Every structure is written in structure tokens, then in C-alpha cells.
Amino acid sequence: MPEATFLDSNELVLNMGPQHPSTHGVLRVILKLDGEKVLGTECVIGYLHRGVEKIAENRTYTMFNPYVDRMDYVAAVSNGLGYCLAAEKLGAVEIPERAQVVRVILTELNRISSHLLWLGTHALDIGAITPVFYCFREREEVLKIFEKYCGARLTTHAFRIGGLQYDTYDNFEQDCLKFCDWFLPKVDEYEELLTTNRIWVARTKGIGILNIEDCKSYGVTGPVIRAAGLEWDLRKAQPYSGYENYDFDIPTAQNGDTYDRYIVRMQEMRQSARIIRQAVGKLPSGAIRGKVAKVFKPAIGEAYQSIEAPKGELGYFIVSDGSTQPYRLRVRPPSFVNLCALDRMCRGALIADVVAIIGTIDIVLGEVDR
Amino acid sequence: MDEIFNSPYYPYLPPLIASVLIILLFPLIAGYIVLLERKVLADLQVRLGPMRVGPYGFLQPLADAVKLLLKEDIIPAAADKWIFWGAPVLSTFTALTAFAVLPLSDKFFVADVNIGILFILAMSSIGILGLIFGGWSSNSKYSLLGSLRSAAQMVSYEVPLGFATVTALMIAGTLSMQGIVHAQQEQGLWFAFGNYGLMLVPAVVFLIAGVAETNRAPFDLPEAESELVAGFHTEYSGFRFALYFLAEYASIFVMCALWVTLFWGGWLRPFPNVGFLEVPLNYGFPILLFVVIGLGCLKGFRRRRMPIEQTVIIGALAGAMFLVAALFAIPAANPYVIGLFWFLLKVFLLVYVFIWFRGTFPRFRYDQLMEVGWTYLIPISIGALIVNGIVFLWTSGS
Amino acid sequence: MRELLRSVFLVDLLKGLWVTFRNQKPSLIYTEEYPKDRPAVAERFRGAPRLNVHPDSNETLCIACNLCALACPEQLIVVTSERNEETRRKELTNFTYDTSRCMFCGLCEDACPVDALELTQDFELAYYTREGAIWDRQMLEEGPLPTEYNY
């Protein structure tokens, strides 16, 4: 085969290696390029694989709870919620009202903080270097609330099977309301900085289009499918933890490109603040933990519980063989499934867009690799 | 002393001193422009920036310089050694040579060449070669592609830059940099506000093209970190990288100085021909400015606990500010320094605007970047040239 | 028409510039200069472990029930005890806690029935050797003593 020089317009294979400022973790993407156009991509993952599902087979249900936070380490509270709900479904445990409302508040705060991190890093990849600092400042306030509640900022371990471990601290309601009041004008500030900015629009409109049929065939959920036009949110479709009692909208868009996903996530942040305000308003008193045995031993069976994590549908499938340790625990990570659609979105884009597209799917490698 | 004044070499002495001063001082000034950029970016990003080296991070450039000098000098094995060595030298050389024609003040400058503008544009064009050589000699596919993209961007933005320059030259009537400032003095206004405000268009076009010409955000895709095709300076480390860095900041300074000369009155004060404003603007304003900065330094060190050496430095700085303020108060010395003061003030305001742009805007993709240059800026600058020419002829003819 | 004027006069870009400009107020700076200003952590912060002692008699509160070791997901607590013949109770001899493998989940703190084992608010746990991470009873009772800087 004659030696091709790089000036020939043959296919060029470029490696966007595991160490890269924009791949949000250790993700390796092998790009097949024709000049500057992307012909195909291949993701090589597994650099952060820690065998979480195997670890689950050797820990009791209560012991495994802290490990779950480490998967999607950006939104640890959601992971904990999904796992606790799945285990409670398996063990048929009743959760008291107060625990459900506090869980909703913390999960929505978590959604805001996850979207803030997404916005900051996405803007940073596209070149705007200031929104990341503003977003992290807001995130700092949320993490302070988490720290005051459960003692840790990132790997919160906030929930337990059956309810909560800690009751809310003294100024919890005021802190949450103060945060919502302080935070909503900041979202307006981000919109002012980015939404109508012609450079931002030029970089994100029409990039990485994924329509509803493609979303369904790849199994992509979360803000990606909502931006494509389908109003699918597990909080409304299969409500859990009392979400049916709150009044909120599901933001959608039409085109399914990067700009629309940006708009959808910004609106989601606003809706989350709305839910938090309602939940804080109706916080009932009562027990924080349901009746669950000291040693949790569910009956033989299996249960699947999925929640609407900030990144998509996060599902836990637990098979119990009657002992204190699960027989098999399978996590359905939204980032992993959404990443499979990267190839479809990158066809025909330019190299500079690949970075924007990876950012817009909102992946966290801890979840992709587990 | 008489021998010095009468010797045939005397006319060469002030420019020689000026150029030696510039060559010696400019690395320091470039280092402080870097510190300014870091502090201003930090301010925009609600954080502090460098704070540890020296009071409020003031000695950070020295630490950076020492670090870059002490780094290991790595040359890729397959690189073309002489061109690898020569590329940053070429970039730095052309950037610093452009300083020779900058009208720093009416009394203090290196040379007043009667084709000054042409000289600067020529130097910036040759500077592009430094980039290309850097990418070529690195012997890496991606460095070469990055440097070629960078060079293509710079070459294509030179066209609107040139048209905007010509618009200002048309009104000034001369190519010499000092002559342009004198023309603004004669007309009594800074060119950006000339022609009933129509000159704002070429001024803005020049600003945008200048940002693109110096590879700054939002046009910095070729050298952005989050991109795949790495820039031309990937293989450079240590002092060679420092030279490229120096060249980049020197070219930013030159571009800002060019904009100030063409559109903002060079070393003239605001309202240059209004007589009664001379004392408040030429005496009052600089004295006030330096006294306020000096007081700010003093307040700064009382607000934090600092080790003794930092207190000494801030004290010395405050003292220097008061001395400079006193210098401006002396009527005999004022005319010699006031031109330089206004020029540097305006140039640094423009450097701040460049940093402000970097902090605010996302990056253009490469094809969008070229689209902005070719399909928007060139027609607008040509149109502005024609319209301004017609209006100028009409107003000056009648 | 309005859209055209907005795009000609670069209104969107100027709006963005104004947002970053007004965030330059020094009062908005959010940096905490560590180690000059140590952050105030919350009361429930799960930091360095500590074995509490009785304030008056300086005796350890730990009853050597081993519940914390059983609760730990990483099994990094080793509690050794001996039976005191006079009081017919177990007395704590040594308590080993491996902070290098600890994930600060708080399950041991939740499990302790007498509030002897507590995760405190210390977060500066750096050590120079790998063995320095394994804390014995004395280290657990004293706690880590990080260096304070002058400025």
C-alpha cells in the first residue's frame, strides 16, 4: 500500500486520549477523520472501572450504600436515592412522609448542583472561561447545605434503607429557601451571558442532533430525549418518593441539538427550585425512618427501580437470594447508555464539535465505567 | 559634555538609549502584562488570582521567569534543530522591532519613520513566519496543522485590519505614526470620534481584527487547550516557550498601541485643543491617579497580615507612586512625561479590554472564525472606507 | 427590524461583557485563602475519627463491643480487648483504624452505641509514610495535629 502522507484526504485516525482536558474524566475516543470532518468514533472506556457491581455481592445492603455515591460522583444523592428505593422495594419497606419530602428536597438540590457543574464544564470546553467559576460558586452553596445535613459534600451517603439517618438540622428550611432565592437570579445571569450570545449560538445550534427515533433506539433518556421533543420524565411517568404531589413542568425543545439541551437543562434548574420551594413548604413532622430490621434481609426475589437522575434514567436491579448480601446488583447508568449515541451525533461534525458534543451528553466517567 | 553634543553621532544617542531601554524593560513589562491578565481574569471570575509571591502576587512574574529559565530544554529528536531554535527568535524579533516606530510620546520615541504604519504591518506579517517555522520544525503532524491554521487566520484578518488602517490614514494624510498623532492634534479630536461618529465602524473593525490577529479569544481556537490539534508551541518548553510568550504579549501591546495611535489620539490628552482643560487633565488627573494608587497600596498592606519583606515592597511601591505624582507636578518636567503617561494609559485600557473579551466570550470554531473574517469584516471595512472617504471629502472640501 | 439592529450593534456581546464587568466587585470575590483562612466546617462533618474519652476520668468510653468493626464496609477497624476479671467486662486494649482505606462513610459512627467513636471535623490527615495512615488508640484519642501557618 503506498504510503499516505497526511496531506492526502484519506482517513486519518486520531486518538483523543484518556488524558484530555475536555473528556470529563478518563474517556478515550478514537476518531476517524476525513480532513476535519468526523467519519466515525469509537469510545474506549474502562479506565475508571472499579468493579462496583462485584463489590456489591460481597457487602451487606447497608454496607453497600456508601459505594453507590462513588459512581456518579457529581450527583451522589441521586445514586443513593435510587439504591435505597430499589432495596426498599425489594424488602417491602414503608418510608414515612417526612423522609420522602426531605429526600425530594435533597435530590432536587443535587439536580441543580449537577446541572451547574455540567454548565460550567460545557461552557469551558466551548471556550467561555468565566461561567465555570460562577457555577462553582453556586454549587458551593448547595454543597454547604449537604455538608450541614449529612457531613460530606461530595460522597454524601445521605439516605439509608428505610428513610434517613439524620433529621434535618435547625435552619434547613431557611437555608433551602435562601438558596432558591439567591440562585434564581444567577440562572438569569447565565442566560444573559450565553443564551443569545452569537458565538455560543453558532457553536451549539445544529450540532449533535439526535431526534426522538434515534433516542428511543439507543435508549437515551434524560435531558437529551427531552430536548429532542419527547416529554418523558420518570418523575411524572412513574412517580416515586412522593413526586406526584408536586407541581412542576417538564421543559422540552424541538430540535434535539446542543443548544436545545442547554435550554432544557437551564429550565430544569428553574423547575427544581420550584419543587424545592413546594417541598420545603409542606415538610411534615414525623419519623424519619421506617420499620426496617437491624440486619436487612429481604425475601428471595428481584426488584428494579429507576429514578430520574440528572443525567437520565438511573436504574438499579437487585436480585436477592434471601441472605444479607445481594446475589446480583446491576446498575443501569444513564451516562453509559447516552454515550453510546456519541457516534450517531458526531457523524459529519467537525473536530471542534466533538468536544462540544461530549460535553452536551453530560457524562461522568464514574458512572460509565462503574 | 560639549563633545557629546557636537559629535556627529549625537543624533543617534537618544534613539539608542530608547531602544536599549525598550529591549531591557520589555520582558519585565510583558511579565507584568501576564500578571495583569491573570489578576483581571481572576477578578472577572470572582476569585483572587496570584496572591502568594510578593504582596498581592505582585512579584509573580519574577517567579514565572525563574521557572521558565530553569526548565529543561527539550528538543524533539526528529526536529529540525536550527529552525527550531530560530522560530521563536524570529517571532520575538519582529514583535520587538515594531516597538521602534511606536509614538510613545512626542519627545521620547525611537524613530519617526515616514512609513511607520507600513513598517508595523510588514513586521507583523513577517512574524507569522515565526509561527509557521515553529510548527514545521516540531516535526509533528498536529503542530504543523495547528500552526498553519493559526497563520491562515492571521493572514486573513490582516485584510480588514489593513482596510481599517487605510480609513484612518485617509483622514490623517500621512503614514508616519507621529504624523498621524499630530494630525489628530490639528483636527482637535481623536479619530474614533471623527466624521460625525462614522469612524467608530473602522475602529471596531480594527479592534476585532486586532483580537484575531494576535490569536486571542474569541479567536484562539488554534492554540486552545481543549482542542485536539495542538498549537504550534506544543513542543516548546522552557526559555523558548518564554520567547514565544513574550512575542505574543509584545504583539498584543503593539496592536493596542496601533489602535490607540490610529483611533484614540496616541499621546494626546482628551480634548487636545481645548486650552482650559490643560491644567486639570495634564496635571490634575495624573497626580490624582498616582496618589490614589499610592494610598491604595498603603491601605492594602494594612488589611492583611504580611511578612516583613512584602510590607517593605508595598511601602516602596507606595513611595514610588507618590514620587511619580510629584514628578507630574513639576511644570518643567510635565511636558516630557505627560505624553508617555497618556499613551500608556490608553494602551493599558485597551489591553484590559482584550482581557475582558477573553474572559467573556466562548471560542469560535475555525470555519466560523474564517467566515467572520471574510464574509463580515472585509465587506464592512470596505464599506466603511468608502463611506468615510466620501464624508471626509465632503466635509473638508466644503 | 429590532433583531437586525440588535445584531448589527452587537447587543448580545455587550450584554455578556456587562455581566462579567459587574461581577468584578471586590466584595463578590469568593476565594478562601487556604491555609491562611481555614474553612469552618459543619458540625456533622465526617472527618478524622476520634475515640472519645470520659471528660472527668480520662477513661475511654469504648466498651469494645466490636460493632463498629462489623459495620465497616472496608473492614479496617480492629478492636482488641481483654476481659477484666474483676468487673466481668471487656476492656479495650488496642484499637486500630486504617485511615488510608477509610471512605468516611460514617457507618462506624452510626453503629457505636455509646458514642465513643466519632468522626470529627478534622480534615487535614496527610502523613509522610503509608504506615502513618494506620492510627492506633493513642492517635485516635489525640487526633491529628496539623501545622498552623503564620500567614
Tab-separated table of N, CA and C in Angstrom, chain B residues 239-353:
chain	number	residue	atom	x	y	z
B	239	PHE	N	12.794	28.177	28.083
B	239	PHE	CA	13.027	29.536	27.640
B	239	PHE	C	12.479	29.792	26.253
B	240	ARG	N	12.457	28.788	25.387
B	240	ARG	CA	11.926	29.004	24.033
B	240	ARG	C	10.446	29.344	24.106
B	241	PHE	N	9.738	28.639	25.019
B	241	PHE	CA	8.329	28.935	25.190
B	241	PHE	C	8.160	30.336	25.735
B	242	ALA	N	9.093	30.721	26.630
B	242	ALA	CA	9.030	32.077	27.174
B	242	ALA	C	9.167	33.101	26.054
B	243	LEU	N	10.046	32.799	25.087
B	243	LEU	CA	10.206	33.732	23.977
B	243	LEU	C	8.925	33.859	23.161
B	244	TYR	N	8.258	32.728	22.889
B	244	TYR	CA	7.007	32.798	22.145
B	244	TYR	C	5.961	33.589	22.905
B	245	PHE	N	5.931	33.343	24.194
B	245	PHE	CA	5.010	34.036	25.068
B	245	PHE	C	5.267	35.532	25.018
B	246	LEU	N	6.573	35.875	25.121
B	246	LEU	CA	6.980	37.273	25.078
B	246	LEU	C	6.558	37.893	23.762
B	247	ALA	N	6.752	37.145	22.674
B	247	ALA	CA	6.377	37.664	21.363
B	247	ALA	C	4.878	37.892	21.282
B	248	GLU	N	4.105	36.965	21.885
B	248	GLU	CA	2.656	37.141	21.808
B	248	GLU	C	2.220	38.386	22.558
B	249	TYR	N	2.764	38.576	23.761
B	249	TYR	CA	2.350	39.754	24.519
B	249	TYR	C	2.911	41.032	23.926
B	250	ALA	N	4.079	40.971	23.319
B	250	ALA	CA	4.594	42.146	22.635
B	250	ALA	C	3.692	42.508	21.478
B	251	SER	N	3.214	41.502	20.741
B	251	SER	CA	2.352	41.820	19.609
B	251	SER	C	1.003	42.335	20.080
B	252	ILE	N	0.536	41.859	21.271
B	252	ILE	CA	-0.696	42.439	21.812
B	252	ILE	C	-0.467	43.907	22.114
B	253	PHE	N	0.669	44.205	22.743
B	253	PHE	CA	0.983	45.586	23.075
B	253	PHE	C	1.063	46.431	21.815
B	254	VAL	N	1.713	45.908	20.761
B	254	VAL	CA	1.857	46.667	19.521
B	254	VAL	C	0.507	46.901	18.877
B	255	MET	N	-0.350	45.870	18.880
B	255	MET	CA	-1.678	46.013	18.268
B	255	MET	C	-2.485	47.061	19.018
B	256	CYS	N	-2.436	47.024	20.347
B	256	CYS	CA	-3.164	48.021	21.124
B	256	CYS	C	-2.589	49.411	20.872
B	257	ALA	N	-1.250	49.483	20.805
B	257	ALA	CA	-0.630	50.782	20.567
B	257	ALA	C	-1.022	51.324	19.202
B	258	LEU	N	-1.119	50.445	18.216
B	258	LEU	CA	-1.511	50.857	16.877
B	258	LEU	C	-2.935	51.387	16.895
B	259	TRP	N	-3.821	50.685	17.596
B	259	TRP	CA	-5.205	51.140	17.662
B	259	TRP	C	-5.281	52.496	18.351
B	260	VAL	N	-4.519	52.632	19.426
B	260	VAL	CA	-4.534	53.903	20.149
B	260	VAL	C	-4.014	55.026	19.260
B	261	THR	N	-2.941	54.747	18.511
B	261	THR	CA	-2.389	55.792	17.642
B	261	THR	C	-3.358	56.202	16.553
B	262	LEU	N	-3.983	55.173	15.948
B	262	LEU	CA	-4.833	55.477	14.812
B	262	LEU	C	-6.162	56.087	15.224
B	263	PHE	N	-6.730	55.604	16.301
B	263	PHE	CA	-8.110	55.973	16.595
B	263	PHE	C	-8.299	56.689	17.910
B	264	TRP	N	-7.325	56.633	18.788
B	264	TRP	CA	-7.557	57.194	20.097
B	264	TRP	C	-6.580	58.279	20.483
B	265	GLY	N	-5.914	58.869	19.517
B	265	GLY	CA	-5.149	60.068	19.815
B	265	GLY	C	-3.749	59.855	20.321
B	266	GLY	N	-3.221	58.617	20.270
B	266	GLY	CA	-1.798	58.450	20.614
B	266	GLY	C	-1.468	59.003	21.977
B	267	TRP	N	-0.558	59.946	21.998
B	267	TRP	CA	-0.150	60.511	23.278
B	267	TRP	C	-0.904	61.789	23.620
B	268	LEU	N	-2.002	62.076	22.877
B	268	LEU	CA	-2.747	63.295	23.174
B	268	LEU	C	-3.662	63.082	24.360
B	269	ARG	N	-3.929	64.166	25.054
B	269	ARG	CA	-4.905	64.068	26.130
B	269	ARG	C	-6.295	64.192	25.530
B	270	PRO	N	-7.353	63.833	26.277
B	270	PRO	CA	-8.697	64.054	25.755
B	270	PRO	C	-8.909	65.528	25.484
B	271	PHE	N	-9.643	65.852	24.440
B	271	PHE	CA	-9.867	67.239	24.029
B	271	PHE	C	-8.535	67.964	23.906
B	272	PRO	N	-7.698	67.562	22.929
B	272	PRO	CA	-6.328	68.068	22.893
B	272	PRO	C	-6.219	69.563	22.645
B	273	ASN	N	-7.225	70.153	21.977
B	273	ASN	CA	-7.049	71.555	21.644
B	273	ASN	C	-7.806	72.493	22.550
B	274	VAL	N	-8.519	71.953	23.517
B	274	VAL	CA	-9.269	72.819	24.417
B	274	VAL	C	-8.313	73.317	25.487
B	275	GLY	N	-8.042	74.626	25.481
B	275	GLY	CA	-6.974	75.186	26.319
B	275	GLY	C	-7.195	75.059	27.800
B	276	PHE	N	-8.428	75.393	28.256
B	276	PHE	CA	-8.603	75.478	29.715
B	276	PHE	C	-8.570	74.114	30.374
B	277	LEU	N	-8.640	73.030	29.557
B	277	LEU	CA	-8.597	71.705	30.160
B	277	LEU	C	-7.175	71.219	30.367
B	278	GLU	N	-6.184	72.045	29.949
B	278	GLU	CA	-4.831	71.503	30.010
B	278	GLU	C	-4.398	71.228	31.446
B	279	VAL	N	-4.579	72.212	32.311
B	279	VAL	CA	-4.093	72.006	33.684
B	279	VAL	C	-4.831	70.871	34.396
B	280	PRO	N	-6.177	70.849	34.369
B	280	PRO	CA	-6.816	69.725	35.068
B	280	PRO	C	-6.424	68.372	34.494
B	281	LEU	N	-6.329	68.266	33.145
B	281	LEU	CA	-6.078	66.947	32.580
B	281	LEU	C	-4.609	66.580	32.598
B	282	ASN	N	-3.747	67.514	32.320
B	282	ASN	CA	-2.336	67.161	32.262
B	282	ASN	C	-1.680	67.150	33.623
B	283	TYR	N	-2.193	67.945	34.567
B	283	TYR	CA	-1.579	67.988	35.891
B	283	TYR	C	-2.449	67.277	36.899
B	284	GLY	N	-3.697	67.692	36.954
B	284	GLY	CA	-4.559	67.169	37.999
B	284	GLY	C	-4.784	65.672	37.901
B	285	PHE	N	-5.129	65.218	36.713
B	285	PHE	CA	-5.502	63.807	36.572
B	285	PHE	C	-4.372	62.841	36.906
B	286	PRO	N	-3.161	63.008	36.354
B	286	PRO	CA	-2.120	62.047	36.720
B	286	PRO	C	-1.740	62.104	38.194
B	287	ILE	N	-1.670	63.328	38.733
B	287	ILE	CA	-1.316	63.419	40.149
B	287	ILE	C	-2.356	62.695	40.994
B	288	LEU	N	-3.623	62.941	40.676
B	288	LEU	CA	-4.693	62.285	41.432
B	288	LEU	C	-4.583	60.778	41.320
B	289	LEU	N	-4.352	60.321	40.088
B	289	LEU	CA	-4.299	58.879	39.849
B	289	LEU	C	-3.197	58.225	40.659
B	290	PHE	N	-2.000	58.822	40.609
B	290	PHE	CA	-0.886	58.172	41.293
B	290	PHE	C	-1.022	58.273	42.800
B	291	VAL	N	-1.572	59.400	43.269
B	291	VAL	CA	-1.762	59.500	44.716
B	291	VAL	C	-2.776	58.476	45.196
B	292	VAL	N	-3.850	58.286	44.422
B	292	VAL	CA	-4.857	57.293	44.818
B	292	VAL	C	-4.274	55.898	44.807
B	293	ILE	N	-3.439	55.599	43.789
B	293	ILE	CA	-2.824	54.260	43.745
B	293	ILE	C	-1.899	54.078	44.942
B	294	GLY	N	-1.125	55.138	45.260
B	294	GLY	CA	-0.223	55.030	46.407
B	294	GLY	C	-0.988	54.792	47.696
B	295	LEU	N	-2.078	55.557	47.880
B	295	LEU	CA	-2.879	55.352	49.087
B	295	LEU	C	-3.487	53.969	49.114
B	296	GLY	N	-3.906	53.488	47.933
B	296	GLY	CA	-4.464	52.145	47.866
B	296	GLY	C	-3.454	51.088	48.275
B	297	CYS	N	-2.172	51.291	47.863
B	297	CYS	CA	-1.136	50.346	48.272
B	297	CYS	C	-0.996	50.342	49.781
B	298	LEU	N	-1.004	51.554	50.364
B	298	LEU	CA	-0.824	51.622	51.813
B	298	LEU	C	-1.979	50.961	52.534
B	299	LYS	N	-3.198	51.196	52.008
B	299	LYS	CA	-4.349	50.578	52.661
B	299	LYS	C	-4.264	49.064	52.519
B	300	GLY	N	-3.711	48.647	51.351
B	300	GLY	CA	-3.643	47.220	51.092
B	300	GLY	C	-2.833	46.480	52.132
B	301	PHE	N	-1.727	47.076	52.554
B	301	PHE	CA	-0.926	46.285	53.469
B	301	PHE	C	-1.416	46.369	54.892
B	302	ARG	N	-2.308	47.317	55.144
B	302	ARG	CA	-2.841	47.301	56.500
B	302	ARG	C	-3.972	46.297	56.635
B	303	ARG	N	-4.538	45.864	55.465
B	303	ARG	CA	-5.692	44.993	55.551
B	303	ARG	C	-5.329	43.538	55.812
B	304	ARG	N	-4.093	43.151	55.475
B	304	ARG	CA	-3.715	41.759	55.658
B	304	ARG	C	-2.461	41.696	56.485
B	305	ARG	N	-2.302	40.605	57.193
B	305	ARG	CA	-1.023	40.382	57.866
B	305	ARG	C	-0.062	39.889	56.817
B	306	MET	N	1.070	40.570	56.658
B	306	MET	CA	2.018	40.138	55.640
B	306	MET	C	3.389	39.990	56.258
B	307	PRO	N	4.217	39.124	55.717
B	307	PRO	CA	5.585	39.045	56.234
B	307	PRO	C	6.337	40.325	55.920
B	308	ILE	N	7.448	40.530	56.591
B	308	ILE	CA	8.094	41.846	56.601
B	308	ILE	C	8.565	42.238	55.206
B	309	GLU	N	9.019	41.241	54.400
B	309	GLU	CA	9.552	41.641	53.091
B	309	GLU	C	8.442	42.151	52.188
B	310	GLN	N	7.245	41.578	52.328
B	310	GLN	CA	6.163	42.072	51.495
B	310	GLN	C	5.730	43.462	51.922
B	311	THR	N	5.790	43.723	53.222
B	311	THR	CA	5.437	45.063	53.689
B	311	THR	C	6.402	46.084	53.129
B	312	VAL	N	7.693	45.708	53.120
B	312	VAL	CA	8.703	46.626	52.582
B	312	VAL	C	8.430	46.916	51.118
B	313	ILE	N	8.082	45.859	50.367
B	313	ILE	CA	7.847	46.047	48.934
B	313	ILE	C	6.656	46.965	48.713
B	314	ILE	N	5.588	46.723	49.467
B	314	ILE	CA	4.416	47.578	49.250
B	314	ILE	C	4.721	49.011	49.674
B	315	GLY	N	5.487	49.161	50.734
B	315	GLY	CA	5.856	50.506	51.152
B	315	GLY	C	6.672	51.220	50.072
B	316	ALA	N	7.622	50.454	49.502
B	316	ALA	CA	8.448	51.044	48.440
B	316	ALA	C	7.594	51.418	47.246
B	317	LEU	N	6.637	50.534	46.927
B	317	LEU	CA	5.756	50.808	45.787
B	317	LEU	C	4.948	52.077	46.034
B	318	ALA	N	4.385	52.188	47.240
B	318	ALA	CA	3.593	53.374	47.549
B	318	ALA	C	4.461	54.623	47.448
B	319	GLY	N	5.699	54.506	47.971
B	319	GLY	CA	6.605	55.642	47.889
B	319	GLY	C	6.890	56.030	46.447
B	320	ALA	N	7.097	55.005	45.596
B	320	ALA	CA	7.375	55.287	44.188
B	320	ALA	C	6.193	55.994	43.538
B	321	MET	N	4.960	55.563	43.898
B	321	MET	CA	3.784	56.209	43.317
B	321	MET	C	3.725	57.672	43.713
B	322	PHE	N	4.038	57.971	44.971
B	322	PHE	CA	3.987	59.373	45.391
B	322	PHE	C	5.062	60.196	44.694
B	323	LEU	N	6.249	59.568	44.493
B	323	LEU	CA	7.312	60.279	43.788
B	323	LEU	C	6.905	60.607	42.365
B	324	VAL	N	6.265	59.617	41.709
B	324	VAL	CA	5.838	59.851	40.337
B	324	VAL	C	4.791	60.964	40.298
B	325	ALA	N	3.888	60.947	41.279
B	325	ALA	CA	2.886	62.012	41.318
B	325	ALA	C	3.558	63.364	41.473
B	326	ALA	N	4.607	63.395	42.311
B	326	ALA	CA	5.329	64.650	42.494
B	326	ALA	C	5.995	65.082	41.190
B	327	LEU	N	6.495	64.076	40.436
B	327	LEU	CA	7.145	64.389	39.168
B	327	LEU	C	6.183	65.093	38.230
B	328	PHE	N	4.946	64.618	38.224
B	328	PHE	CA	3.977	65.231	37.314
B	328	PHE	C	3.624	66.634	37.739
B	329	ALA	N	3.890	66.938	39.004
B	329	ALA	CA	3.501	68.263	39.478
B	329	ALA	C	4.490	69.339	39.072
B	330	ILE	N	5.731	68.915	38.719
B	330	ILE	CA	6.743	69.911	38.354
B	330	ILE	C	6.463	70.410	36.945
B	331	PRO	N	6.231	71.695	36.766
B	331	PRO	CA	5.865	72.193	35.425
B	331	PRO	C	6.966	71.981	34.393
B	332	ALA	N	8.223	71.967	34.850
B	332	ALA	CA	9.291	71.811	33.869
B	332	ALA	C	9.340	70.383	33.350
B	333	ALA	N	9.027	69.418	34.226
B	333	ALA	CA	9.145	68.021	33.805
B	333	ALA	C	7.872	67.502	33.157
B	334	ASN	N	6.758	68.159	33.417
B	334	ASN	CA	5.479	67.618	32.980
B	334	ASN	C	5.390	67.369	31.487
B	335	PRO	N	5.766	68.340	30.625
B	335	PRO	CA	5.584	68.077	29.191
B	335	PRO	C	6.364	66.869	28.693
B	336	TYR	N	7.452	66.516	29.406
B	336	TYR	CA	8.238	65.391	28.918
B	336	TYR	C	7.598	64.059	29.237
B	337	VAL	N	6.869	64.009	30.328
B	337	VAL	CA	6.319	62.708	30.729
B	337	VAL	C	4.841	62.561	30.427
B	338	ILE	N	4.156	63.685	30.162
B	338	ILE	CA	2.707	63.569	30.062
B	338	ILE	C	2.286	62.793	28.823
B	339	GLY	N	3.077	62.945	27.741
B	339	GLY	CA	2.727	62.211	26.522
B	339	GLY	C	2.798	60.715	26.755
B	340	LEU	N	3.892	60.302	27.400
B	340	LEU	CA	4.071	58.876	27.685
B	340	LEU	C	2.956	58.374	28.593
B	341	PHE	N	2.589	59.214	29.578
B	341	PHE	CA	1.541	58.817	30.514
B	341	PHE	C	0.235	58.534	29.786
B	342	TRP	N	-0.211	59.478	28.929
B	342	TRP	CA	-1.483	59.265	28.247
B	342	TRP	C	-1.426	58.063	27.330
B	343	PHE	N	-0.292	57.913	26.637
B	343	PHE	CA	-0.169	56.785	25.710
B	343	PHE	C	-0.276	55.460	26.445
B	344	LEU	N	0.506	55.342	27.515
B	344	LEU	CA	0.492	54.064	28.240
B	344	LEU	C	-0.862	53.823	28.890
B	345	LEU	N	-1.486	54.897	29.385
B	345	LEU	CA	-2.802	54.713	29.998
B	345	LEU	C	-3.784	54.153	28.992
B	346	LYS	N	-3.809	54.731	27.795
B	346	LYS	CA	-4.753	54.264	26.794
B	346	LYS	C	-4.429	52.853	26.337
B	347	VAL	N	-3.124	52.574	26.156
B	347	VAL	CA	-2.778	51.225	25.704
B	347	VAL	C	-3.184	50.202	26.752
B	348	PHE	N	-2.950	50.515	28.018
B	348	PHE	CA	-3.310	49.527	29.034
B	348	PHE	C	-4.807	49.393	29.203
B	349	LEU	N	-5.552	50.473	28.943
B	349	LEU	CA	-7.014	50.333	28.938
B	349	LEU	C	-7.439	49.360	27.852
B	350	LEU	N	-6.780	49.468	26.694
B	350	LEU	CA	-7.140	48.570	25.616
B	350	LEU	C	-6.717	47.130	25.906
B	351	VAL	N	-5.571	46.971	26.562
B	351	VAL	CA	-5.151	45.614	26.955
B	351	VAL	C	-6.189	45.033	27.907
B	352	TYR	N	-6.713	45.882	28.800
B	352	TYR	CA	-7.772	45.412	29.698
B	352	TYR	C	-8.980	44.951	28.907
B	353	VAL	N	-9.317	45.708	27.836
B	353	VAL	CA	-10.462	45.299	27.018
B	353	VAL	C	-10.202	43.957	26.362
